[in-house]
Short mmCIF file of N, CA and C in Angstrom, two decimals:
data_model
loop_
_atom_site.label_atom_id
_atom_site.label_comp_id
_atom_site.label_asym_id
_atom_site.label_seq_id
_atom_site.Cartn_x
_atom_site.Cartn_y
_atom_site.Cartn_z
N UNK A 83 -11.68 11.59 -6.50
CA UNK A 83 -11.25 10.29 -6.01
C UNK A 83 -10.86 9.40 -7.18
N UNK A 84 -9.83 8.79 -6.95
CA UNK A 84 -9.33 7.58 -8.04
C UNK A 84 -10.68 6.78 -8.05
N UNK A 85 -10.60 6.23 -9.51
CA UNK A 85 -11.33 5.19 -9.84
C UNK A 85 -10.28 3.71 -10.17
N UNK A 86 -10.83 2.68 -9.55
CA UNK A 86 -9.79 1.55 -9.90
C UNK A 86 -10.11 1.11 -11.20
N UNK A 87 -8.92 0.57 -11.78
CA UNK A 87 -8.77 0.05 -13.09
C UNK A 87 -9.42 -1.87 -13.28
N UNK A 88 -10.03 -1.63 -13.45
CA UNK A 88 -11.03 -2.73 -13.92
C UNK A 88 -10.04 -4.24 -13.96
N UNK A 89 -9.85 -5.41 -13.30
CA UNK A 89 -9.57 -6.17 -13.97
C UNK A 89 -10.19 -7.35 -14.85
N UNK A 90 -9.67 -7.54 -16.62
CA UNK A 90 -9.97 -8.21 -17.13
C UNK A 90 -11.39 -8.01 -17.51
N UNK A 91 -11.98 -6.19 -17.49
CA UNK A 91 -12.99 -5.80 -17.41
C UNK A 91 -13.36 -5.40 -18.77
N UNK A 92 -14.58 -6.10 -19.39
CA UNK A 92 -14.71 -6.09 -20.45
C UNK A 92 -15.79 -4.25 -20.68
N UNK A 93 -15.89 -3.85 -19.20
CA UNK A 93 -16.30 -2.76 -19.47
C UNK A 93 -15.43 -1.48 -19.31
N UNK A 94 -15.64 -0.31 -19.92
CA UNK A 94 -15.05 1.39 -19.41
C UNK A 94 -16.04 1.82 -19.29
N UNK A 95 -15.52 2.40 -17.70
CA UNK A 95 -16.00 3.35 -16.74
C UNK A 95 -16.62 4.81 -17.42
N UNK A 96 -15.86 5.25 -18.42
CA UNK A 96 -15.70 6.36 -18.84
C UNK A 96 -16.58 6.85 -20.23
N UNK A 97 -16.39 5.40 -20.86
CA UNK A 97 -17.38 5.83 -22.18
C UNK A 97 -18.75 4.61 -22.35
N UNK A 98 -19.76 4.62 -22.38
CA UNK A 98 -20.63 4.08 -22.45
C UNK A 98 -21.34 4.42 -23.68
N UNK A 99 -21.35 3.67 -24.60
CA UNK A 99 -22.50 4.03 -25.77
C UNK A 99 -23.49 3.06 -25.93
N UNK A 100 -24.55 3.26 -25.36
CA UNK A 100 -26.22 2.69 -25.06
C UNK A 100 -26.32 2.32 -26.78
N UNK A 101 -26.82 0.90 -26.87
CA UNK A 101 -27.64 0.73 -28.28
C UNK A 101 -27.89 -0.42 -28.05
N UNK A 102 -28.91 -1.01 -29.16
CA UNK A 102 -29.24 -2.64 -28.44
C UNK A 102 -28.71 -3.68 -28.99
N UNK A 103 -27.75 -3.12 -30.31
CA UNK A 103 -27.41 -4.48 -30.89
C UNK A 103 -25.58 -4.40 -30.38
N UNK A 104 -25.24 -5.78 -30.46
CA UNK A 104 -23.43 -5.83 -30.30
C UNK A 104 -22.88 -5.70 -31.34
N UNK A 105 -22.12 -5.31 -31.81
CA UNK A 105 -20.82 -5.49 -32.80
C UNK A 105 -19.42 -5.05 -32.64
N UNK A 106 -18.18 -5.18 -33.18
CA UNK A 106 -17.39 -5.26 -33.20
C UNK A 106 -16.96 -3.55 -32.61
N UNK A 107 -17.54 -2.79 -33.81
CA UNK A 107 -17.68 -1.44 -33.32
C UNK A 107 -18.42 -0.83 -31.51
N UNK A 108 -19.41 -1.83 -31.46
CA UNK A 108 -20.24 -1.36 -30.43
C UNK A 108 -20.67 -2.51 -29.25
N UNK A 109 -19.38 -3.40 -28.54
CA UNK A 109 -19.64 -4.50 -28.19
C UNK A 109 -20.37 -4.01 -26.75
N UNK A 110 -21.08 -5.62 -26.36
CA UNK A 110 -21.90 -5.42 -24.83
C UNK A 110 -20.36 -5.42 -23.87
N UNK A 111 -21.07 -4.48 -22.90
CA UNK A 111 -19.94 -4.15 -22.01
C UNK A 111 -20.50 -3.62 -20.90
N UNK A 112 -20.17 -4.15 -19.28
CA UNK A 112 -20.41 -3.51 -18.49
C UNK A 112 -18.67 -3.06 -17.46
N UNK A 113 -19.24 -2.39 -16.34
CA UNK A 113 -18.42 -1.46 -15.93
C UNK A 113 -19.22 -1.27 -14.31
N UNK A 114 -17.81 -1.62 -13.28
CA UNK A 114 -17.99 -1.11 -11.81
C UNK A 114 -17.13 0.23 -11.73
N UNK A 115 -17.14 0.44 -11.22
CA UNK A 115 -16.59 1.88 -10.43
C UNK A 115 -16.90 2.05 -8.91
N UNK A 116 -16.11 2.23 -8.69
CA UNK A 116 -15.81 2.60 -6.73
C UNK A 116 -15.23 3.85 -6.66
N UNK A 117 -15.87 4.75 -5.61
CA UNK A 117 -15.11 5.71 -5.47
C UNK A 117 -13.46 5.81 -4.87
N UNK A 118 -13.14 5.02 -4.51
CA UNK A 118 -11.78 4.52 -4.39
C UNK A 118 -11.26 3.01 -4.31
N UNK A 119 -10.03 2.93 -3.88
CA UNK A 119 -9.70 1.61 -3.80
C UNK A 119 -9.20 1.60 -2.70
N UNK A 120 -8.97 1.90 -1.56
CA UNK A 120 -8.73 1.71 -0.01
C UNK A 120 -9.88 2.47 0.84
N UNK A 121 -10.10 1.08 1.77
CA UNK A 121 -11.40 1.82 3.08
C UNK A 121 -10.63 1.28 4.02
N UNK A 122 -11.12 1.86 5.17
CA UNK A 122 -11.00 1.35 6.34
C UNK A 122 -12.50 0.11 7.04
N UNK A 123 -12.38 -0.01 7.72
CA UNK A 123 -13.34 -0.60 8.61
C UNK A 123 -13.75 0.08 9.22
N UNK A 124 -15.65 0.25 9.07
CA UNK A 124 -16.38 1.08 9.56
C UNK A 124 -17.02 2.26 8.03
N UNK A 125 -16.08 2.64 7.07
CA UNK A 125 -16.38 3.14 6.11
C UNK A 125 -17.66 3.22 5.26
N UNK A 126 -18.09 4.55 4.91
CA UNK A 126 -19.47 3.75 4.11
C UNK A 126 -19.24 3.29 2.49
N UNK A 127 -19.74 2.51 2.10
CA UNK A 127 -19.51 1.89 0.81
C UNK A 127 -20.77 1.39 -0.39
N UNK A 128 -19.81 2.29 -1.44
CA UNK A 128 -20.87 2.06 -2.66
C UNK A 128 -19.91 2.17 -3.91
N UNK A 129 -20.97 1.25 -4.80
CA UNK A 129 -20.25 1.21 -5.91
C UNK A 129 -21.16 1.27 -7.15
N UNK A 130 -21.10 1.61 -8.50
CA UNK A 130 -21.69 1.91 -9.90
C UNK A 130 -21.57 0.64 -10.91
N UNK A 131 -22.73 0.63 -11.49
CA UNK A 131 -22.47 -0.59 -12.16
C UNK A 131 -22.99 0.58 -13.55
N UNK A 132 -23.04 0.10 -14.64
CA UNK A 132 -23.44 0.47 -15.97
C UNK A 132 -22.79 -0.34 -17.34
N UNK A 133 -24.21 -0.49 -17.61
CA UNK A 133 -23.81 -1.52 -19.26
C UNK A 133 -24.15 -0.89 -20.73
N UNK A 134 -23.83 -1.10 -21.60
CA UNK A 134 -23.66 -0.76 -22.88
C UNK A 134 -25.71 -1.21 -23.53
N UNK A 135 -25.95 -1.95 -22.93
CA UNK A 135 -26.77 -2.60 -23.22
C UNK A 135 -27.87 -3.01 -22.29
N UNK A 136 -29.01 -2.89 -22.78
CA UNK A 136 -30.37 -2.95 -21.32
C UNK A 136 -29.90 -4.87 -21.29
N UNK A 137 -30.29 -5.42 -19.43
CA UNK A 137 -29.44 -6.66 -19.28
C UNK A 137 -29.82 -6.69 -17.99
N UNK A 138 -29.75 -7.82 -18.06
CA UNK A 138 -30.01 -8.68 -16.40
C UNK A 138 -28.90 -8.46 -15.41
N UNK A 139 -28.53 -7.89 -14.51
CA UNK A 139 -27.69 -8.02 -13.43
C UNK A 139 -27.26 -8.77 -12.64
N UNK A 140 -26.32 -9.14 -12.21
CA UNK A 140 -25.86 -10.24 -10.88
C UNK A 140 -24.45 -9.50 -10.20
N UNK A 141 -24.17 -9.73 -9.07
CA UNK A 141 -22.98 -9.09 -8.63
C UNK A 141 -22.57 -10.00 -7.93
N UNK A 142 -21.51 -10.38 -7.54
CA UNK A 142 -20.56 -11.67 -6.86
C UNK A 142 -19.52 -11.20 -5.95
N UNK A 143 -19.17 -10.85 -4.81
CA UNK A 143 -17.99 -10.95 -3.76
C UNK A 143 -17.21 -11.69 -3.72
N UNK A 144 -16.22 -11.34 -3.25
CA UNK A 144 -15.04 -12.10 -2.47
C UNK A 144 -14.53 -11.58 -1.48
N UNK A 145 -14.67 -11.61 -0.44
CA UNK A 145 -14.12 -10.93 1.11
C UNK A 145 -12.47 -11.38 1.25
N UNK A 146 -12.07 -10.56 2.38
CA UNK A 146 -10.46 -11.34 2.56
C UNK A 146 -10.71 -12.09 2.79
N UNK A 147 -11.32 -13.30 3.58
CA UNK A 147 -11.25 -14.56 3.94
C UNK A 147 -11.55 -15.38 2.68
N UNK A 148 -11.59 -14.79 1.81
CA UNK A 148 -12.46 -16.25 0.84
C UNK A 148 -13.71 -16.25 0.45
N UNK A 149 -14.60 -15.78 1.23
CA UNK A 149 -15.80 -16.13 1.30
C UNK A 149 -16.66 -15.16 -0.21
N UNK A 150 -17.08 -16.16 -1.23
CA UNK A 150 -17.68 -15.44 -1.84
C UNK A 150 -19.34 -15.79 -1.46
N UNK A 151 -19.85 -14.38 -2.01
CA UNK A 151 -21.39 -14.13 -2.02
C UNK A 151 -22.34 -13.57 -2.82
N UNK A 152 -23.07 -13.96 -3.55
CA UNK A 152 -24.11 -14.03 -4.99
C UNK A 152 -24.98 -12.72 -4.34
N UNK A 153 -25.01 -11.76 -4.80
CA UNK A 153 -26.21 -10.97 -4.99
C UNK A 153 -27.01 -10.91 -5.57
N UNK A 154 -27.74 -11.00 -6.08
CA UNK A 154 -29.10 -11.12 -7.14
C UNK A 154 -30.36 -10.09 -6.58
N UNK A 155 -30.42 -9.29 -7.27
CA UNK A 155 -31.80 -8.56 -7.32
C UNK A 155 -33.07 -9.27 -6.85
N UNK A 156 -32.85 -10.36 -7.30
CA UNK A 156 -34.39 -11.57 -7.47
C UNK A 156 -34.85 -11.80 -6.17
N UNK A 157 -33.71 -12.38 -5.62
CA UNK A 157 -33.53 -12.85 -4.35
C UNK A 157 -33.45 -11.89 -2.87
N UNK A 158 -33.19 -12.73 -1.63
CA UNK A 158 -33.37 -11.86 -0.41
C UNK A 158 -31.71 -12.30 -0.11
N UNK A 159 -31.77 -11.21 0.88
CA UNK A 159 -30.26 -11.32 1.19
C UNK A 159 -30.11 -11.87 2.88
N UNK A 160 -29.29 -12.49 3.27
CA UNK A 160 -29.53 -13.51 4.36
C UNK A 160 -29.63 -12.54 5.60
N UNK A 161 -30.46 -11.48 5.43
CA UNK A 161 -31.19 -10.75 6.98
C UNK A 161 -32.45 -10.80 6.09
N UNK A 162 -32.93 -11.84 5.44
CA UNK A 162 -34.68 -11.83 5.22
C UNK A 162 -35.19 -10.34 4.04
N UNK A 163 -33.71 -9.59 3.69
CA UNK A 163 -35.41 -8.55 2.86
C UNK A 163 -34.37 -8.46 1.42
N UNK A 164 -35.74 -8.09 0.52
CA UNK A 164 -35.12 -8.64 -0.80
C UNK A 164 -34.31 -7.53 -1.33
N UNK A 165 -33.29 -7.90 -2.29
CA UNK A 165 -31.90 -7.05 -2.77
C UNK A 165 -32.19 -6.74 -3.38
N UNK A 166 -32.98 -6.49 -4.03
CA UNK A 166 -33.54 -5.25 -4.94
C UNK A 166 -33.80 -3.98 -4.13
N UNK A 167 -34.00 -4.14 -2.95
CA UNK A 167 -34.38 -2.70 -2.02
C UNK A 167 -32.63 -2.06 -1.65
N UNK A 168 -31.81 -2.77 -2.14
CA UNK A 168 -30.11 -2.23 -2.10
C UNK A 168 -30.02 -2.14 -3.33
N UNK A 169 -30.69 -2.93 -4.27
CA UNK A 169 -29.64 -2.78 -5.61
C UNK A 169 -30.84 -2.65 -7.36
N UNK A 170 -31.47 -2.30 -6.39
CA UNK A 170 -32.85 -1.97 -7.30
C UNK A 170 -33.58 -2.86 -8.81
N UNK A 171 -34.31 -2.88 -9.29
CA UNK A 171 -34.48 -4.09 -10.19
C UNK A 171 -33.18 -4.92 -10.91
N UNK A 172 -33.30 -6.08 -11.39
CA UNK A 172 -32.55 -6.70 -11.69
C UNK A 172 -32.32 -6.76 -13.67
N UNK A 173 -32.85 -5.37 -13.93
CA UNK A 173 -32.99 -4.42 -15.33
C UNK A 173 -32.16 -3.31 -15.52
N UNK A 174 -30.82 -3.41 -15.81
CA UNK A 174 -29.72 -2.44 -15.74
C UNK A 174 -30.36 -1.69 -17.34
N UNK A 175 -31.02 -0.28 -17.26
CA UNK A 175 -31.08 -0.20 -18.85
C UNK A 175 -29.84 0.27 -18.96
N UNK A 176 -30.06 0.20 -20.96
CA UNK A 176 -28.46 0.67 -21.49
C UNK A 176 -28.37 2.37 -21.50
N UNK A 177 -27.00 1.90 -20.98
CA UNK A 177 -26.24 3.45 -20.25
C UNK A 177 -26.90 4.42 -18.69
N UNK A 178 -27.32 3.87 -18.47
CA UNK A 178 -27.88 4.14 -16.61
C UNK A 178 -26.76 3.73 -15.79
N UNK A 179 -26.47 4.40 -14.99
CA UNK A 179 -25.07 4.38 -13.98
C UNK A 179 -26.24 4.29 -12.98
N UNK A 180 -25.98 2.83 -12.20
CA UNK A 180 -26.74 2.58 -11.08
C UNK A 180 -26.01 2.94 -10.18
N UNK A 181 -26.35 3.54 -9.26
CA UNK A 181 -25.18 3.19 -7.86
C UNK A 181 -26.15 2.36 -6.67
N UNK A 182 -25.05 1.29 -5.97
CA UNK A 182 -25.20 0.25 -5.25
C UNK A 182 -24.83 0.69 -3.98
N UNK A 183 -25.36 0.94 -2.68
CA UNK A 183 -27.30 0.88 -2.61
C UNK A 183 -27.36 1.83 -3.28
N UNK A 184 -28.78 1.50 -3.84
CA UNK A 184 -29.97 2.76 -4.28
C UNK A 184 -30.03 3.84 -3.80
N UNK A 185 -30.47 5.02 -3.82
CA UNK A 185 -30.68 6.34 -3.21
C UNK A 185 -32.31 5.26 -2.79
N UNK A 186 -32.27 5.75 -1.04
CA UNK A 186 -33.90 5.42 -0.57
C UNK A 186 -33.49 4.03 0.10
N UNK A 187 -31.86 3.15 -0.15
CA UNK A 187 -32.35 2.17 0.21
C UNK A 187 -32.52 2.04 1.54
N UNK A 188 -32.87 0.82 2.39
CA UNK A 188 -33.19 0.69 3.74
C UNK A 188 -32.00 0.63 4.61
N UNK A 189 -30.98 1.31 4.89
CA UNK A 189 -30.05 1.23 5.54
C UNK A 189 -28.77 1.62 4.79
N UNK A 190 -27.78 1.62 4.76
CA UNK A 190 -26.13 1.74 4.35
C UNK A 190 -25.45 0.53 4.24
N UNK A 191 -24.61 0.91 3.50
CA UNK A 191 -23.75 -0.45 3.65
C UNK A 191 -22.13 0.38 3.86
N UNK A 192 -21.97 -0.80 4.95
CA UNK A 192 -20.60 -0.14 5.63
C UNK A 192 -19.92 -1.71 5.90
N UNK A 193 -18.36 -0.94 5.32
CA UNK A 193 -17.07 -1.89 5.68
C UNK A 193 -17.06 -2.80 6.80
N UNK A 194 -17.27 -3.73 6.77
CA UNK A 194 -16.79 -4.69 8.53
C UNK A 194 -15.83 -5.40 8.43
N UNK A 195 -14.62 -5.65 7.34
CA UNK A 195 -13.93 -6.27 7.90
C UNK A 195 -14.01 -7.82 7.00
N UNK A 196 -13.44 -8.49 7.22
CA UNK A 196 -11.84 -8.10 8.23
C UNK A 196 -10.63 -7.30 6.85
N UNK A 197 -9.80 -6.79 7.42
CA UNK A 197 -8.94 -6.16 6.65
C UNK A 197 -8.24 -7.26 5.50
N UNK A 198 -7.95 -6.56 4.16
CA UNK A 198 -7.59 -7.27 3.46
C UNK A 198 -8.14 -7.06 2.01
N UNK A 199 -7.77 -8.02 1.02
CA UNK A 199 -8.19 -7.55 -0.41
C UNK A 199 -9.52 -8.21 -0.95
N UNK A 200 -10.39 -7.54 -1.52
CA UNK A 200 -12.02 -7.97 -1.47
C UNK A 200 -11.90 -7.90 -3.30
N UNK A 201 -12.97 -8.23 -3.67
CA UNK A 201 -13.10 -8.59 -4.75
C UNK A 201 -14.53 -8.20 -5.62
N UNK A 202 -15.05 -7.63 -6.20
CA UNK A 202 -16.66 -7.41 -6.87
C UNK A 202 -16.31 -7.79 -8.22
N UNK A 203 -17.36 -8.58 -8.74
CA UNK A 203 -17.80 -8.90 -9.95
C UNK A 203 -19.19 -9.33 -10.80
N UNK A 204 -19.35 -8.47 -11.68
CA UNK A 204 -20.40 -8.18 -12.03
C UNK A 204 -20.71 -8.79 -13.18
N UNK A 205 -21.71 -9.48 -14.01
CA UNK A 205 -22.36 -10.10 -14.88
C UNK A 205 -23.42 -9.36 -15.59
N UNK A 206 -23.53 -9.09 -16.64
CA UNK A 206 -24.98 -8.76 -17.32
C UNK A 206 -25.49 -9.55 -18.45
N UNK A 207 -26.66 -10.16 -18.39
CA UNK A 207 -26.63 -11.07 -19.53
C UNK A 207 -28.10 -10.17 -20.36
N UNK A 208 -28.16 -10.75 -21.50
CA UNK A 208 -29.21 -9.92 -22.43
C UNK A 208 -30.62 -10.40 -22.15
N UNK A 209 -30.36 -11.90 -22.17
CA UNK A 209 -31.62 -12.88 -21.30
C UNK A 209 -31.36 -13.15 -19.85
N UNK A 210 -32.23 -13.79 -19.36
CA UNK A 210 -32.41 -14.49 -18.13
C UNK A 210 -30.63 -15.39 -17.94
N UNK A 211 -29.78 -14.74 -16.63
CA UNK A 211 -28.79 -15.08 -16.31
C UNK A 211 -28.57 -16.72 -16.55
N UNK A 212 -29.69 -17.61 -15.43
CA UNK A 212 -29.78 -19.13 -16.04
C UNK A 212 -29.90 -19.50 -17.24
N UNK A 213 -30.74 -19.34 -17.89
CA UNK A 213 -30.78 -19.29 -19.60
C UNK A 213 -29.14 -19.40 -20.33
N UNK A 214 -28.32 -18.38 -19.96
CA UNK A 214 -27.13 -18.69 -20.82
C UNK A 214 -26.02 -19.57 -19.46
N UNK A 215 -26.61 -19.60 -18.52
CA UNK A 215 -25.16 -21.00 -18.22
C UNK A 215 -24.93 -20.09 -17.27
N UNK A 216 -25.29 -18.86 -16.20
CA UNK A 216 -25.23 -18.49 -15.29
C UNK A 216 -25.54 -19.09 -14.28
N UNK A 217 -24.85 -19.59 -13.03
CA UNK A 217 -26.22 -20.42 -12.38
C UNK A 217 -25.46 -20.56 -11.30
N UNK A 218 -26.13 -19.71 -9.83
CA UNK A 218 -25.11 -19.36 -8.52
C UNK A 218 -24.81 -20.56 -7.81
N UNK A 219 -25.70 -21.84 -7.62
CA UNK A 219 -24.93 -22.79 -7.13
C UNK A 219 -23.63 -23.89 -7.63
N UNK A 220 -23.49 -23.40 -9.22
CA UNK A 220 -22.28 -24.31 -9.85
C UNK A 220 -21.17 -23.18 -9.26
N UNK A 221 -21.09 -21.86 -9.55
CA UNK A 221 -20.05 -20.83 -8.74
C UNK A 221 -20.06 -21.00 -7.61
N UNK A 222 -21.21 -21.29 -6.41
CA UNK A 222 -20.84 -21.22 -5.10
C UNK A 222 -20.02 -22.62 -4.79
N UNK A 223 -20.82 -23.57 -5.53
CA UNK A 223 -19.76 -25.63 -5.00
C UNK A 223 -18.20 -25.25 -5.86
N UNK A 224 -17.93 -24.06 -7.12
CA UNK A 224 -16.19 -24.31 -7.33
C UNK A 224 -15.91 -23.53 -6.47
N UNK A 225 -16.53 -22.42 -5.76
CA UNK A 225 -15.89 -21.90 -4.93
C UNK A 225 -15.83 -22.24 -3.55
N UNK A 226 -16.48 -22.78 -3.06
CA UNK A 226 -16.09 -23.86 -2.19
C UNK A 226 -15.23 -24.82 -1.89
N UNK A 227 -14.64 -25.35 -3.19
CA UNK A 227 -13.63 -26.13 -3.37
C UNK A 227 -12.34 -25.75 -3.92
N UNK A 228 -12.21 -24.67 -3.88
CA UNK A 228 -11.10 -23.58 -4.13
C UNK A 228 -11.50 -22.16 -4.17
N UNK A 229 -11.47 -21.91 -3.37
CA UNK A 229 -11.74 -20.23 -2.69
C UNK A 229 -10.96 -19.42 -3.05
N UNK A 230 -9.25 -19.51 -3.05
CA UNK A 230 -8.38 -18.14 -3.80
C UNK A 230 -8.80 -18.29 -5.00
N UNK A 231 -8.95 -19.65 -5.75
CA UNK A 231 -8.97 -19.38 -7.51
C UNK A 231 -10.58 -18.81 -7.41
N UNK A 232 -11.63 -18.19 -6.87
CA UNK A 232 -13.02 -17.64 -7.29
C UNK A 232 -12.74 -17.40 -8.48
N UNK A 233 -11.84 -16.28 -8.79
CA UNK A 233 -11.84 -15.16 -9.52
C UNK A 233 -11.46 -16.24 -10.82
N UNK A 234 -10.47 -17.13 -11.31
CA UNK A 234 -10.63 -18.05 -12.35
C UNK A 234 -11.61 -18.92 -12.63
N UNK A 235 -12.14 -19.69 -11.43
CA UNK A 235 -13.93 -20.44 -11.56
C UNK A 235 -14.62 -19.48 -12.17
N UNK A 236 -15.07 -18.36 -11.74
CA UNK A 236 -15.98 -17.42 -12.08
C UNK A 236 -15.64 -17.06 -13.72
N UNK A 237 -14.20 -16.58 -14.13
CA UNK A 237 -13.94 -16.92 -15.46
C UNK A 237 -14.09 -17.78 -16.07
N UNK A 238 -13.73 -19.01 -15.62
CA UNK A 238 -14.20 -20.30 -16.55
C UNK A 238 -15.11 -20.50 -16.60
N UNK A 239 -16.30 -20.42 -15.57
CA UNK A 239 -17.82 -20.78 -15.70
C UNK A 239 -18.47 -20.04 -16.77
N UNK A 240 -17.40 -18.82 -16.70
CA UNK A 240 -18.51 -17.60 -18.14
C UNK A 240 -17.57 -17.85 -19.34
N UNK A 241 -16.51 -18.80 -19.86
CA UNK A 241 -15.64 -18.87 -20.58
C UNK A 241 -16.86 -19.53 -22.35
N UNK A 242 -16.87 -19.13 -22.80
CA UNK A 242 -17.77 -19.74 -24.27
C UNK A 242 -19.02 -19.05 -23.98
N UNK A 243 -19.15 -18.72 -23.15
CA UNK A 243 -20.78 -17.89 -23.88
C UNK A 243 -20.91 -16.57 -24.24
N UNK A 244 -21.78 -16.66 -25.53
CA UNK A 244 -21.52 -15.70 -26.17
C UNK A 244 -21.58 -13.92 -25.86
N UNK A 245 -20.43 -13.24 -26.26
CA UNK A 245 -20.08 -12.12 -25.58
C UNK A 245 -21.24 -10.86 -26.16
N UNK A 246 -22.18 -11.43 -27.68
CA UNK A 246 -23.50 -10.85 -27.66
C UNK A 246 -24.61 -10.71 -26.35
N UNK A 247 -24.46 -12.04 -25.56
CA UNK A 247 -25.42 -12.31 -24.72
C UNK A 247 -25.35 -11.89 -23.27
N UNK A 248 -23.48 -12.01 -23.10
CA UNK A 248 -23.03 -11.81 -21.62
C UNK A 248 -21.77 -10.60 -21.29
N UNK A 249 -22.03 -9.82 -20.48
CA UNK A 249 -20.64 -9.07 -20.15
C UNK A 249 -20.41 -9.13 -18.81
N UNK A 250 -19.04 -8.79 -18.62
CA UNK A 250 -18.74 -8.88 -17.21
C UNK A 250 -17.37 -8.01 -16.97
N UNK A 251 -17.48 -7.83 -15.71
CA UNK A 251 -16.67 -6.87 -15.56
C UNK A 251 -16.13 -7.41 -13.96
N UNK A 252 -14.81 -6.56 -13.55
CA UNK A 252 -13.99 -6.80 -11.63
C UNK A 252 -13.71 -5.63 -11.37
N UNK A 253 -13.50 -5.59 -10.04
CA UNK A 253 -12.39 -4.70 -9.83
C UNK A 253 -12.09 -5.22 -7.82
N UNK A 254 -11.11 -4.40 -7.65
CA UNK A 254 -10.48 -5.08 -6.43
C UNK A 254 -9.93 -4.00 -5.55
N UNK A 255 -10.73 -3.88 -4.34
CA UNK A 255 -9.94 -2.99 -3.28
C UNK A 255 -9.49 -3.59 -2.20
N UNK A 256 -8.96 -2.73 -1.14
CA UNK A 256 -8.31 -3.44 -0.17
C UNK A 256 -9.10 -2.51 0.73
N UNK A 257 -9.17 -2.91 2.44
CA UNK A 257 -9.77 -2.65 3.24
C UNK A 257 -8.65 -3.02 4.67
N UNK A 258 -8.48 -2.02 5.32
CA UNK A 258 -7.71 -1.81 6.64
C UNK A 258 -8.00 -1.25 7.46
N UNK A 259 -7.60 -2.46 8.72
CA UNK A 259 -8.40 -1.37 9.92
C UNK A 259 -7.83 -0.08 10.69
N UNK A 260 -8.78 0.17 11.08
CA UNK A 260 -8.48 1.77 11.65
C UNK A 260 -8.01 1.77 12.74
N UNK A 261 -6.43 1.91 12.58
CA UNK A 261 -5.94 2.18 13.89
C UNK A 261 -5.05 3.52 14.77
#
């Protein structure tokens, strides 16, 4: 299966070299991967995260409609049970290819819709996400107030902090219904 090409993705899919310090030679970098880039509705769906560097996780949506949505390990996801049981601690070590859900987790995650182009983006910071200027309700009020630009809010909000501390990575499929 194709793997989609990352946008503006400061990570590769393909080569990962685990160590704990950044440099020029060996910068922090993470990386999604999907087993493709077109589903239908109804489809089951998962995707790989992996960083250069052991790091805090966060993952961010964008549905066709607009609607983005904060995942966090920490937290529960709005049916009451906590996202770590989909997306397992919120401790990516360096060079571990997670896949999203977990093997074991409580259910599947499957396509609903509505058809159209969706969006994942992923964050890893070295400390505590808040600590460097991560912080889901300043992303959820710009995205609220401009919903197509997410994907530039979400850039600008991570724009100056330091690329020792933070990586991030996109990528973008489309989803159509089955007819």
């Amino acid at each position: 299966s194709p793997n989609p090409t990352p946008e503006k993705s400061a990570g590769n899919s393909t080569r990962i070299n685990p160590t704990t310090e950044s440099s020029p030679e060996n910068p922090f970098d993470i990386s999604i991967a999907l087993p493709r880039t077109n589903f239908k509705i109804g489809d089951e769906f998962k995707f790989t995260l992996q960083a250069t560097k052991e790091c805090n996780f966060r993952v961010y949506t964008l549905d066709a409609n607009d609607q983005e949505t904060a995942h966090d390990p920490t937290k529960k996801n709005e049916y009451g049970i906590q996202n770590s049981a989909f997306m397992g601690t919120q401790t990516l070590k360096a060079g571990e290819l997670r896949t999203v859900p977990i093997p074991g987790a409580p259910g599947r995650a499957v396509i609903q819709g509505p058809a159209g182009e969706y969006h994942i983006f992923a964050v890893c910071g070295r400390d505590d996400l808040a600590e460097i200027g991560i912080v889901d309700e300043r992303l959820q009020d710009a995205s609220r107030k401009s919903k197509r630009n997410f994907k530039f809010i979400f850039e600008e909000e991570l724009e100056g902090i330091n690329r020792n501390l933070l990586a991030k990575a996109a990528v973008k499929y489309t989803v159509v219904a089955d007819k």
